[in-house]
Amino acid sequence: MSRSLTVGLDGSRVCAEAVRWAAGEASRRCLTLKLVQVWDIRPDVHTPLVGRDTEYDRPGWSPRAVASRVRDAHPGLEVVTGYVCGDPVETLCDIARKEGLLVLGSRGLGAVAGFALGSVSLSVVAHASRPVVLVRAPMESAGPSGPPSWQDSGPVVVGVDLAGGSDEVLGFAFAHAAEHGTSVRAVHSWSPPPFHGAGSTPSGRALTAGVAIAKDEALTEALLPWRQKFPSVPVTALCRLGRPARDLVDASQDAGLVVVGRRRRRARLGAHLGSVTHAVLHHCGSPVAVVPHDDV
């Protein structure tokens, strides 16, 4: 297991919140914090980690300057820095594969827009082979030193896909909750049976009720081994008829971390983020951990 935690820096203030979150994690877990800046030096190509409207402050947000501030805030934390030349997405995915947990920042565009579409951060999340945490920058009105939009002591909210791949996602969520001494809130929403009159006829209502019972039992079964492995972690299970993305975002308002899954896909092209994960990344203000898992 890697004994380090890596933050990808972009030379701007967008990464400030990601650094703050990662430094707290590294200090709590007695890990080395690595601050890495990736430069794309191909002709006529700029590193697209941020947009044109990003406020740059190269001297103040270089890895060495950031490391100095982190050491002041966390005495005793080992902090190392590095500069790497290469394609930002490929390089950061390689770092995630070798180093373990990777933390990235992303510009917050408001309660509706959330993370910026097309960013390097989003591309890395979609292709990395290991978990990546995205931490939203503060609202512009709060400034880079304003209070975070998330509560570090809040529950770990995890979206559970009962169709498969939940073990990796639940394992990450429970381990993080145990490390922070907080609870897990497991959320699973499902759609009504796909036939006319599912909620308006006696037979339809009976079928829907049967599906609800089966879903509750399946969620209980999925959580059981993790309850047993982490007996000190309080667990709340929310299983309901509804819309998965909206329900998960609603359940995450007070979250310290939101954990969602992403199926690993070998193809380089095409969509790599499911609709629920995509929505969570765009609408949750809390840090979001995306955990890749294999199809089952």
PDB file of C-alpha atoms in Angstrom:
ATOM      1  CA  MET A   1       0.000   0.000   0.000  1.00  0.00           C
ATOM      2  CA  SER A   2       1.290   3.427  -0.933  1.00  0.00           C
ATOM      3  CA  ARG A   3       2.341   5.618   1.978  1.00  0.00           C
ATOM      4  CA  SER A   4       1.785   8.881   0.131  1.00  0.00           C
ATOM      5  CA  LEU A   5      -1.021  11.087  -1.083  1.00  0.00           C
ATOM      6  CA  THR A   6      -0.592  13.210  -4.209  1.00  0.00           C
ATOM      7  CA  VAL A   7      -2.131  16.541  -5.186  1.00  0.00           C
ATOM      8  CA  GLY A   8      -2.028  17.721  -8.783  1.00  0.00           C
ATOM      9  CA  LEU A   9      -1.306  21.457  -8.884  1.00  0.00           C
ATOM     10  CA  ASP A  10      -2.194  23.740 -11.768  1.00  0.00           C
ATOM     11  CA  GLY A  11      -0.307  26.894 -10.853  1.00  0.00           C
ATOM     12  CA  SER A  12      -3.502  28.703  -9.832  1.00  0.00           C
ATOM     13  CA  ARG A  13      -5.668  29.278  -6.783  1.00  0.00           C
ATOM     14  CA  VAL A  14      -8.207  26.714  -7.990  1.00  0.00           C
ATOM     15  CA  CYS A  15      -6.214  23.984  -6.272  1.00  0.00           C
ATOM     16  CA  ALA A  16      -6.188  25.679  -2.852  1.00  0.00           C
ATOM     17  CA  GLU A  17      -9.102  23.711  -1.451  1.00  0.00           C
ATOM     18  CA  ALA A  18      -7.716  20.429  -2.794  1.00  0.00           C
ATOM     19  CA  VAL A  19      -4.405  21.120  -1.052  1.00  0.00           C
ATOM     20  CA  ARG A  20      -6.182  21.926   2.201  1.00  0.00           C
ATOM     21  CA  TRP A  21      -8.208  18.692   2.061  1.00  0.00           C
ATOM     22  CA  ALA A  22      -5.217  16.542   1.061  1.00  0.00           C
ATOM     23  CA  ALA A  23      -2.932  18.032   3.721  1.00  0.00           C
ATOM     24  CA  GLY A  24      -5.484  17.218   6.404  1.00  0.00           C
ATOM     25  CA  GLU A  25      -5.798  13.661   5.133  1.00  0.00           C
ATOM     26  CA  ALA A  26      -2.052  13.117   4.880  1.00  0.00           C
ATOM     27  CA  SER A  27      -1.478  14.511   8.372  1.00  0.00           C
ATOM     28  CA  ARG A  28      -4.255  12.383   9.859  1.00  0.00           C
ATOM     29  CA  ARG A  29      -3.002   9.205   8.206  1.00  0.00           C
ATOM     30  CA  CYS A  30       0.736   9.905   8.704  1.00  0.00           C
ATOM     31  CA  LEU A  31       1.325   9.881   4.943  1.00  0.00           C
ATOM     32  CA  THR A  32       3.781  11.819   2.820  1.00  0.00           C
ATOM     33  CA  LEU A  33       2.086  14.612   0.874  1.00  0.00           C
ATOM     34  CA  LYS A  34       3.316  14.993  -2.697  1.00  0.00           C
ATOM     35  CA  LEU A  35       2.633  18.219  -4.600  1.00  0.00           C
ATOM     36  CA  VAL A  36       3.063  17.735  -8.325  1.00  0.00           C
ATOM     37  CA  GLN A  37       2.695  20.222 -11.159  1.00  0.00           C
ATOM     38  CA  VAL A  38       2.371  18.877 -14.705  1.00  0.00           C
ATOM     39  CA  TRP A  39       3.504  20.991 -17.641  1.00  0.00           C
ATOM     40  CA  ASP A  40       2.430  20.284 -21.213  1.00  0.00           C
ATOM     41  CA  ILE A  41       5.340  21.594 -23.303  1.00  0.00           C
ATOM     42  CA  ARG A  42       4.136  20.550 -26.749  1.00  0.00           C
ATOM     43  CA  PRO A  43       4.219  23.405 -29.297  1.00  0.00           C
ATOM     44  CA  ASP A  44       1.167  25.674 -29.206  1.00  0.00           C
ATOM     45  CA  VAL A  45      -0.417  23.673 -26.397  1.00  0.00           C
ATOM     46  CA  HIS A  46      -1.186  25.087 -22.982  1.00  0.00           C
ATOM     47  CA  THR A  47      -1.874  22.963 -19.958  1.00  0.00           C
ATOM     48  CA  PRO A  48      -5.711  22.916 -19.922  1.00  0.00           C
ATOM     49  CA  LEU A  49      -6.013  22.230 -16.226  1.00  0.00           C
ATOM     50  CA  VAL A  50      -7.929  25.499 -15.956  1.00  0.00           C
ATOM     51  CA  GLY A  51      -9.754  27.875 -18.274  1.00  0.00           C
ATOM     52  CA  ARG A  52      -8.709  31.251 -19.619  1.00  0.00           C
ATOM     53  CA  ASP A  53     -10.565  33.039 -16.840  1.00  0.00           C
ATOM     54  CA  THR A  54      -8.518  31.373 -14.108  1.00  0.00           C
ATOM     55  CA  GLU A  55      -6.594  33.732 -11.861  1.00  0.00           C
ATOM     56  CA  TYR A  56      -2.958  32.655 -12.028  1.00  0.00           C
ATOM     57  CA  ASP A  57      -0.384  33.396  -9.385  1.00  0.00           C
ATOM     58  CA  ARG A  58       2.629  31.366 -10.429  1.00  0.00           C
ATOM     59  CA  PRO A  59       5.035  32.419  -7.640  1.00  0.00           C
ATOM     60  CA  GLY A  60       2.408  32.085  -4.923  1.00  0.00           C
ATOM     61  CA  TRP A  61       1.026  28.763  -6.153  1.00  0.00           C
ATOM     62  CA  SER A  62       4.158  26.972  -7.270  1.00  0.00           C
ATOM     63  CA  PRO A  63       4.715  23.592  -5.581  1.00  0.00           C
ATOM     64  CA  ARG A  64       7.491  25.029  -3.389  1.00  0.00           C
ATOM     65  CA  ALA A  65       5.374  27.975  -2.228  1.00  0.00           C
ATOM     66  CA  VAL A  66       2.391  25.733  -1.525  1.00  0.00           C
ATOM     67  CA  ALA A  67       4.618  23.247   0.320  1.00  0.00           C
ATOM     68  CA  SER A  68       5.913  26.019   2.563  1.00  0.00           C
ATOM     69  CA  ARG A  69       2.393  27.025   3.574  1.00  0.00           C
ATOM     70  CA  VAL A  70       1.395  23.412   4.162  1.00  0.00           C
ATOM     71  CA  ARG A  71       4.392  22.801   6.440  1.00  0.00           C
ATOM     72  CA  ASP A  72       3.471  25.893   8.452  1.00  0.00           C
ATOM     73  CA  ALA A  73      -0.096  24.636   8.887  1.00  0.00           C
ATOM     74  CA  HIS A  74       0.891  21.007   9.556  1.00  0.00           C
ATOM     75  CA  PRO A  75       4.214  20.850  11.455  1.00  0.00           C
ATOM     76  CA  GLY A  76       5.766  17.432  11.169  1.00  0.00           C
ATOM     77  CA  LEU A  77       4.026  16.526   7.908  1.00  0.00           C
ATOM     78  CA  GLU A  78       6.468  15.341   5.260  1.00  0.00           C
ATOM     79  CA  VAL A  79       5.856  17.323   2.066  1.00  0.00           C
ATOM     80  CA  VAL A  80       7.688  16.743  -1.203  1.00  0.00           C
ATOM     81  CA  THR A  81       7.338  18.597  -4.494  1.00  0.00           C
ATOM     82  CA  GLY A  82       7.825  17.797  -8.135  1.00  0.00           C
ATOM     83  CA  TYR A  83       7.491  19.121 -11.675  1.00  0.00           C
ATOM     84  CA  VAL A  84       6.636  16.732 -14.514  1.00  0.00           C
ATOM     85  CA  CYS A  85       6.491  17.407 -18.263  1.00  0.00           C
ATOM     86  CA  GLY A  86       3.946  15.528 -20.332  1.00  0.00           C
ATOM     87  CA  ASP A  87       0.320  15.233 -21.285  1.00  0.00           C
ATOM     88  CA  PRO A  88      -1.570  16.309 -18.127  1.00  0.00           C
ATOM     89  CA  VAL A  89      -4.267  13.620 -18.271  1.00  0.00           C
ATOM     90  CA  GLU A  90      -1.910  10.745 -19.060  1.00  0.00           C
ATOM     91  CA  THR A  91       0.654  11.907 -16.523  1.00  0.00           C
ATOM     92  CA  LEU A  92      -1.845  12.335 -13.694  1.00  0.00           C
ATOM     93  CA  CYS A  93      -3.448   8.953 -14.461  1.00  0.00           C
ATOM     94  CA  ASP A  94       0.006   7.373 -14.285  1.00  0.00           C
ATOM     95  CA  ILE A  95       0.658   9.106 -10.959  1.00  0.00           C
ATOM     96  CA  ALA A  96      -2.651   7.797  -9.622  1.00  0.00           C
ATOM     97  CA  ARG A  97      -1.748   4.274 -10.697  1.00  0.00           C
ATOM     98  CA  LYS A  98       1.689   4.358  -9.061  1.00  0.00           C
ATOM     99  CA  GLU A  99       1.171   6.524  -6.003  1.00  0.00           C
ATOM    100  CA  GLY A 100      -2.297   5.615  -4.761  1.00  0.00           C
ATOM    101  CA  LEU A 101      -4.855   8.283  -3.920  1.00  0.00           C
ATOM    102  CA  LEU A 102      -4.770  11.351  -6.167  1.00  0.00           C
ATOM    103  CA  VAL A 103      -6.471  14.621  -5.194  1.00  0.00           C
ATOM    104  CA  LEU A 104      -7.388  17.300  -7.718  1.00  0.00           C
ATOM    105  CA  GLY A 105      -9.091  20.658  -7.551  1.00  0.00           C
ATOM    106  CA  SER A 106     -11.789  21.955  -9.836  1.00  0.00           C
ATOM    107  CA  ARG A 107     -13.337  25.363 -10.225  1.00  0.00           C
ATOM    108  CA  GLY A 108     -16.762  25.698  -8.657  1.00  0.00           C
ATOM    109  CA  LEU A 109     -19.191  27.407 -11.000  1.00  0.00           C
ATOM    110  CA  GLY A 110     -22.089  27.677  -8.577  1.00  0.00           C
ATOM    111  CA  ALA A 111     -24.720  25.424  -7.052  1.00  0.00           C
ATOM    112  CA  VAL A 112     -26.016  24.324 -10.444  1.00  0.00           C
ATOM    113  CA  ALA A 113     -22.970  24.096 -12.675  1.00  0.00           C
ATOM    114  CA  GLY A 114     -20.560  22.534 -10.174  1.00  0.00           C
ATOM    115  CA  PHE A 115     -17.358  21.253 -11.751  1.00  0.00           C
ATOM    116  CA  ALA A 116     -16.208  22.658 -15.064  1.00  0.00           C
ATOM    117  CA  LEU A 117     -16.953  20.349 -17.978  1.00  0.00           C
ATOM    118  CA  GLY A 118     -14.013  19.387 -20.147  1.00  0.00           C
ATOM    119  CA  SER A 119     -11.422  20.001 -17.444  1.00  0.00           C
ATOM    120  CA  VAL A 120      -8.330  17.900 -17.010  1.00  0.00           C
ATOM    121  CA  SER A 121      -9.633  16.916 -13.579  1.00  0.00           C
ATOM    122  CA  LEU A 122     -12.787  15.425 -15.076  1.00  0.00           C
ATOM    123  CA  SER A 123     -10.784  13.572 -17.734  1.00  0.00           C
ATOM    124  CA  VAL A 124      -8.457  12.098 -15.119  1.00  0.00           C
ATOM    125  CA  VAL A 125     -11.409  10.948 -13.012  1.00  0.00           C
ATOM    126  CA  ALA A 126     -12.884   9.250 -16.073  1.00  0.00           C
ATOM    127  CA  HIS A 127      -9.723   7.298 -16.941  1.00  0.00           C
ATOM    128  CA  ALA A 128      -7.698   6.718 -13.762  1.00  0.00           C
ATOM    129  CA  SER A 129      -7.353   3.111 -12.647  1.00  0.00           C
ATOM    130  CA  ARG A 130      -7.408   4.002  -8.935  1.00  0.00           C
ATOM    131  CA  PRO A 131      -9.536   6.305  -6.755  1.00  0.00           C
ATOM    132  CA  VAL A 132      -9.395  10.050  -7.396  1.00  0.00           C
ATOM    133  CA  VAL A 133     -10.835  12.735  -5.114  1.00  0.00           C
ATOM    134  CA  LEU A 134     -12.094  15.990  -6.625  1.00  0.00           C
ATOM    135  CA  VAL A 135     -12.362  18.959  -4.281  1.00  0.00           C
ATOM    136  CA  ARG A 136     -14.291  21.978  -5.428  1.00  0.00           C
ATOM    137  CA  ALA A 137     -12.769  25.437  -5.166  1.00  0.00           C
ATOM    138  CA  PRO A 138     -14.638  27.874  -2.920  1.00  0.00           C
ATOM    139  CA  MET A 139     -17.231  30.148  -4.426  1.00  0.00           C
ATOM    140  CA  GLU A 140     -15.563  33.217  -5.881  1.00  0.00           C
ATOM    141  CA  SER A 141     -17.335  35.402  -3.321  1.00  0.00           C
ATOM    142  CA  ALA A 142     -15.658  33.541  -0.479  1.00  0.00           C
ATOM    143  CA  GLY A 143     -12.195  33.798  -1.987  1.00  0.00           C
ATOM    144  CA  PRO A 144      -9.420  31.175  -1.875  1.00  0.00           C
ATOM    145  CA  SER A 145      -9.050  31.508   1.885  1.00  0.00           C
ATOM    146  CA  GLY A 146     -12.773  31.384   2.666  1.00  0.00           C
ATOM    147  CA  PRO A 147     -14.401  28.587   4.622  1.00  0.00           C
ATOM    148  CA  PRO A 148     -14.854  25.266   2.809  1.00  0.00           C
ATOM    149  CA  SER A 149     -18.293  24.366   1.501  1.00  0.00           C
ATOM    150  CA  TRP A 150     -18.012  20.937   3.138  1.00  0.00           C
ATOM    151  CA  GLN A 151     -17.834  19.682   6.701  1.00  0.00           C
ATOM    152  CA  ASP A 152     -14.832  17.511   7.471  1.00  0.00           C
ATOM    153  CA  SER A 153     -16.757  15.801  10.272  1.00  0.00           C
ATOM    154  CA  GLY A 154     -19.815  15.130   8.136  1.00  0.00           C
ATOM    155  CA  PRO A 155     -20.923  11.622   7.198  1.00  0.00           C
ATOM    156  CA  VAL A 156     -19.490   9.680   4.301  1.00  0.00           C
ATOM    157  CA  VAL A 157     -22.300   9.434   1.766  1.00  0.00           C
ATOM    158  CA  VAL A 158     -21.928   6.546  -0.661  1.00  0.00           C
ATOM    159  CA  GLY A 159     -23.976   5.691  -3.708  1.00  0.00           C
ATOM    160  CA  VAL A 160     -24.595   1.946  -3.876  1.00  0.00           C
ATOM    161  CA  ASP A 161     -25.110   0.251  -7.242  1.00  0.00           C
ATOM    162  CA  LEU A 162     -26.760  -3.074  -6.486  1.00  0.00           C
ATOM    163  CA  ALA A 163     -26.111  -4.232 -10.046  1.00  0.00           C
ATOM    164  CA  GLY A 164     -22.433  -4.784  -9.197  1.00  0.00           C
ATOM    165  CA  GLY A 165     -19.136  -3.205  -8.226  1.00  0.00           C
ATOM    166  CA  SER A 166     -20.293  -2.084  -4.803  1.00  0.00           C
ATOM    167  CA  ASP A 167     -17.541  -3.828  -2.811  1.00  0.00           C
ATOM    168  CA  GLU A 168     -14.743  -1.483  -3.937  1.00  0.00           C
ATOM    169  CA  VAL A 169     -16.929   1.563  -3.434  1.00  0.00           C
ATOM    170  CA  LEU A 170     -18.238   0.497  -0.020  1.00  0.00           C
ATOM    171  CA  GLY A 171     -14.764  -0.541   1.110  1.00  0.00           C
ATOM    172  CA  PHE A 172     -13.409   2.918   0.348  1.00  0.00           C
ATOM    173  CA  ALA A 173     -16.365   4.625   2.065  1.00  0.00           C
ATOM    174  CA  PHE A 174     -16.208   2.552   5.256  1.00  0.00           C
ATOM    175  CA  ALA A 175     -12.419   2.866   5.556  1.00  0.00           C
ATOM    176  CA  HIS A 176     -12.639   6.644   5.235  1.00  0.00           C
ATOM    177  CA  ALA A 177     -15.458   6.845   7.786  1.00  0.00           C
ATOM    178  CA  ALA A 178     -13.494   4.707  10.246  1.00  0.00           C
ATOM    179  CA  GLU A 179     -10.420   6.913   9.804  1.00  0.00           C
ATOM    180  CA  HIS A 180     -12.475  10.051  10.510  1.00  0.00           C
ATOM    181  CA  GLY A 181     -14.640   8.610  13.276  1.00  0.00           C
ATOM    182  CA  THR A 182     -17.803   9.425  11.370  1.00  0.00           C
ATOM    183  CA  SER A 183     -20.772   7.540   9.922  1.00  0.00           C
ATOM    184  CA  VAL A 184     -21.715   6.066   6.569  1.00  0.00           C
ATOM    185  CA  ARG A 185     -24.911   6.995   4.783  1.00  0.00           C
ATOM    186  CA  ALA A 186     -25.557   4.436   2.038  1.00  0.00           C
ATOM    187  CA  VAL A 187     -27.975   5.571  -0.668  1.00  0.00           C
ATOM    188  CA  HIS A 188     -29.701   3.482  -3.303  1.00  0.00           C
ATOM    189  CA  SER A 189     -32.589   4.740  -5.419  1.00  0.00           C
ATOM    190  CA  TRP A 190     -34.487   2.744  -7.996  1.00  0.00           C
ATOM    191  CA  SER A 191     -37.068   3.314 -10.695  1.00  0.00           C
ATOM    192  CA  PRO A 192     -40.542   1.728 -10.738  1.00  0.00           C
ATOM    193  CA  PRO A 193     -41.122  -1.433 -12.770  1.00  0.00           C
ATOM    194  CA  PRO A 194     -41.296  -0.497 -16.475  1.00  0.00           C
ATOM    195  CA  PHE A 195     -44.932  -1.156 -17.259  1.00  0.00           C
ATOM    196  CA  HIS A 196     -48.048   0.962 -17.600  1.00  0.00           C
ATOM    197  CA  GLY A 197     -49.924   1.579 -14.378  1.00  0.00           C
ATOM    198  CA  ALA A 198     -47.095   0.640 -12.024  1.00  0.00           C
ATOM    199  CA  GLY A 199     -48.403   3.006  -9.366  1.00  0.00           C
ATOM    200  CA  SER A 200     -52.054   3.364 -10.317  1.00  0.00           C
ATOM    201  CA  THR A 201     -53.432  -0.178 -10.335  1.00  0.00           C
ATOM    202  CA  PRO A 202     -53.646  -2.729  -7.499  1.00  0.00           C
ATOM    203  CA  SER A 203     -51.404  -5.185  -9.333  1.00  0.00           C
ATOM    204  CA  GLY A 204     -48.957  -2.420 -10.196  1.00  0.00           C
ATOM    205  CA  ARG A 205     -48.755  -1.179  -6.625  1.00  0.00           C
ATOM    206  CA  ALA A 206     -48.293  -4.742  -5.382  1.00  0.00           C
ATOM    207  CA  LEU A 207     -45.422  -5.291  -7.811  1.00  0.00           C
ATOM    208  CA  THR A 208     -43.788  -2.013  -6.841  1.00  0.00           C
ATOM    209  CA  ALA A 209     -44.078  -2.923  -3.149  1.00  0.00           C
ATOM    210  CA  GLY A 210     -42.458  -6.276  -3.881  1.00  0.00           C
ATOM    211  CA  VAL A 211     -39.580  -4.589  -5.687  1.00  0.00           C
ATOM    212  CA  ALA A 212     -39.127  -2.226  -2.710  1.00  0.00           C
ATOM    213  CA  ILE A 213     -38.812  -5.167  -0.327  1.00  0.00           C
ATOM    214  CA  ALA A 214     -36.315  -6.906  -2.604  1.00  0.00           C
ATOM    215  CA  LYS A 215     -34.235  -3.729  -2.950  1.00  0.00           C
ATOM    216  CA  ASP A 216     -34.168  -3.212   0.833  1.00  0.00           C
ATOM    217  CA  GLU A 217     -33.006  -6.784   1.344  1.00  0.00           C
ATOM    218  CA  ALA A 218     -30.329  -6.457  -1.353  1.00  0.00           C
ATOM    219  CA  LEU A 219     -28.964  -3.253   0.176  1.00  0.00           C
ATOM    220  CA  THR A 220     -28.928  -4.825   3.641  1.00  0.00           C
ATOM    221  CA  GLU A 221     -27.006  -7.794   2.245  1.00  0.00           C
ATOM    222  CA  ALA A 222     -24.500  -5.559   0.447  1.00  0.00           C
ATOM    223  CA  LEU A 223     -23.807  -3.594   3.634  1.00  0.00           C
ATOM    224  CA  LEU A 224     -23.593  -6.575   5.985  1.00  0.00           C
ATOM    225  CA  PRO A 225     -19.930  -7.574   5.462  1.00  0.00           C
ATOM    226  CA  TRP A 226     -18.822  -3.940   5.843  1.00  0.00           C
ATOM    227  CA  ARG A 227     -20.846  -3.493   9.016  1.00  0.00           C
ATOM    228  CA  GLN A 228     -19.076  -6.571  10.357  1.00  0.00           C
ATOM    229  CA  LYS A 229     -15.624  -5.407   9.252  1.00  0.00           C
ATOM    230  CA  PHE A 230     -16.149  -1.897  10.685  1.00  0.00           C
ATOM    231  CA  PRO A 231     -18.427  -2.451  13.705  1.00  0.00           C
ATOM    232  CA  SER A 232     -17.654   0.985  15.166  1.00  0.00           C
ATOM    233  CA  VAL A 233     -18.938   2.843  12.088  1.00  0.00           C
ATOM    234  CA  PRO A 234     -22.617   3.893  12.389  1.00  0.00           C
ATOM    235  CA  VAL A 235     -24.556   3.132   9.201  1.00  0.00           C
ATOM    236  CA  THR A 236     -27.751   4.603   7.799  1.00  0.00           C
ATOM    237  CA  ALA A 237     -29.271   2.922   4.755  1.00  0.00           C
ATOM    238  CA  LEU A 238     -31.553   4.916   2.468  1.00  0.00           C
ATOM    239  CA  CYS A 239     -33.338   2.781  -0.121  1.00  0.00           C
ATOM    240  CA  ARG A 240     -36.143   4.464  -1.979  1.00  0.00           C
ATOM    241  CA  LEU A 241     -38.151   4.755  -5.141  1.00  0.00           C
ATOM    242  CA  GLY A 242     -36.776   7.855  -6.858  1.00  0.00           C
ATOM    243  CA  ARG A 243     -34.082   9.313  -9.073  1.00  0.00           C
ATOM    244  CA  PRO A 244     -30.579   8.067  -8.160  1.00  0.00           C
ATOM    245  CA  ALA A 245     -28.597  11.180  -9.089  1.00  0.00           C
ATOM    246  CA  ARG A 246     -30.952  13.683  -7.490  1.00  0.00           C
ATOM    247  CA  ASP A 247     -31.464  11.591  -4.349  1.00  0.00           C
ATOM    248  CA  LEU A 248     -27.721  11.111  -3.868  1.00  0.00           C
ATOM    249  CA  VAL A 249     -27.032  14.826  -4.260  1.00  0.00           C
ATOM    250  CA  ASP A 250     -29.848  15.645  -1.803  1.00  0.00           C
ATOM    251  CA  ALA A 251     -28.466  13.147   0.723  1.00  0.00           C
ATOM    252  CA  SER A 252     -24.999  14.720   0.439  1.00  0.00           C
ATOM    253  CA  GLN A 253     -25.782  18.253   1.626  1.00  0.00           C
ATOM    254  CA  ASP A 254     -23.946  17.753   4.949  1.00  0.00           C
ATOM    255  CA  ALA A 255     -21.407  15.201   3.730  1.00  0.00           C
ATOM    256  CA  GLY A 256     -17.716  15.271   4.577  1.00  0.00           C
ATOM    257  CA  LEU A 257     -17.082  13.069   1.546  1.00  0.00           C
ATOM    258  CA  VAL A 258     -19.241  11.622  -1.217  1.00  0.00           C
ATOM    259  CA  VAL A 259     -18.147   8.274  -2.677  1.00  0.00           C
ATOM    260  CA  VAL A 260     -19.354   7.028  -6.052  1.00  0.00           C
ATOM    261  CA  GLY A 261     -18.241   4.296  -8.416  1.00  0.00           C
ATOM    262  CA  ARG A 262     -17.124   4.176 -12.020  1.00  0.00           C
ATOM    263  CA  ARG A 263     -16.859   1.080 -14.161  1.00  0.00           C
ATOM    264  CA  ARG A 264     -13.406   0.506 -15.630  1.00  0.00           C
ATOM    265  CA  ARG A 265     -13.521   0.536 -19.411  1.00  0.00           C
ATOM    266  CA  ARG A 266     -10.612  -0.392 -21.659  1.00  0.00           C
ATOM    267  CA  ALA A 267     -11.655   1.764 -24.609  1.00  0.00           C
ATOM    268  CA  ARG A 268      -9.918   5.154 -24.666  1.00  0.00           C
ATOM    269  CA  LEU A 269     -12.834   6.826 -26.434  1.00  0.00           C
ATOM    270  CA  GLY A 270     -16.429   7.186 -25.355  1.00  0.00           C
ATOM    271  CA  ALA A 271     -18.132   7.986 -22.080  1.00  0.00           C
ATOM    272  CA  HIS A 272     -16.386   6.627 -19.005  1.00  0.00           C
ATOM    273  CA  LEU A 273     -18.552   8.199 -16.315  1.00  0.00           C
ATOM    274  CA  GLY A 274     -22.016   6.897 -15.551  1.00  0.00           C
ATOM    275  CA  SER A 275     -24.894   9.363 -15.418  1.00  0.00           C
ATOM    276  CA  VAL A 276     -25.135   9.271 -11.615  1.00  0.00           C
ATOM    277  CA  THR A 277     -21.401   9.827 -11.082  1.00  0.00           C
ATOM    278  CA  HIS A 278     -21.424  12.573 -13.687  1.00  0.00           C
ATOM    279  CA  ALA A 279     -24.310  14.353 -11.943  1.00  0.00           C
ATOM    280  CA  VAL A 280     -22.701  14.046  -8.508  1.00  0.00           C
ATOM    281  CA  LEU A 281     -19.451  15.573  -9.774  1.00  0.00           C
ATOM    282  CA  HIS A 282     -21.362  18.520 -11.166  1.00  0.00           C
ATOM    283  CA  HIS A 283     -23.773  19.220  -8.342  1.00  0.00           C
ATOM    284  CA  CYS A 284     -22.175  18.208  -5.013  1.00  0.00           C
ATOM    285  CA  GLY A 285     -20.293  20.835  -3.042  1.00  0.00           C
ATOM    286  CA  SER A 286     -18.502  18.258  -0.871  1.00  0.00           C
ATOM    287  CA  PRO A 287     -15.311  16.479  -1.950  1.00  0.00           C
ATOM    288  CA  VAL A 288     -16.162  13.540  -4.212  1.00  0.00           C
ATOM    289  CA  ALA A 289     -14.169  10.297  -4.382  1.00  0.00           C
ATOM    290  CA  VAL A 290     -14.611   8.364  -7.622  1.00  0.00           C
ATOM    291  CA  VAL A 291     -13.700   4.697  -7.148  1.00  0.00           C
ATOM    292  CA  PRO A 292     -13.190   2.613 -10.307  1.00  0.00           C
ATOM    293  CA  HIS A 293     -14.391  -0.975 -10.274  1.00  0.00           C
ATOM    294  CA  ASP A 294     -14.605  -3.875 -12.703  1.00  0.00           C
ATOM    295  CA  ASP A 295     -17.811  -4.985 -14.396  1.00  0.00           C
ATOM    296  CA  VAL A 296     -19.409  -7.989 -12.732  1.00  0.00           C
TER     297      VAL A 296
END
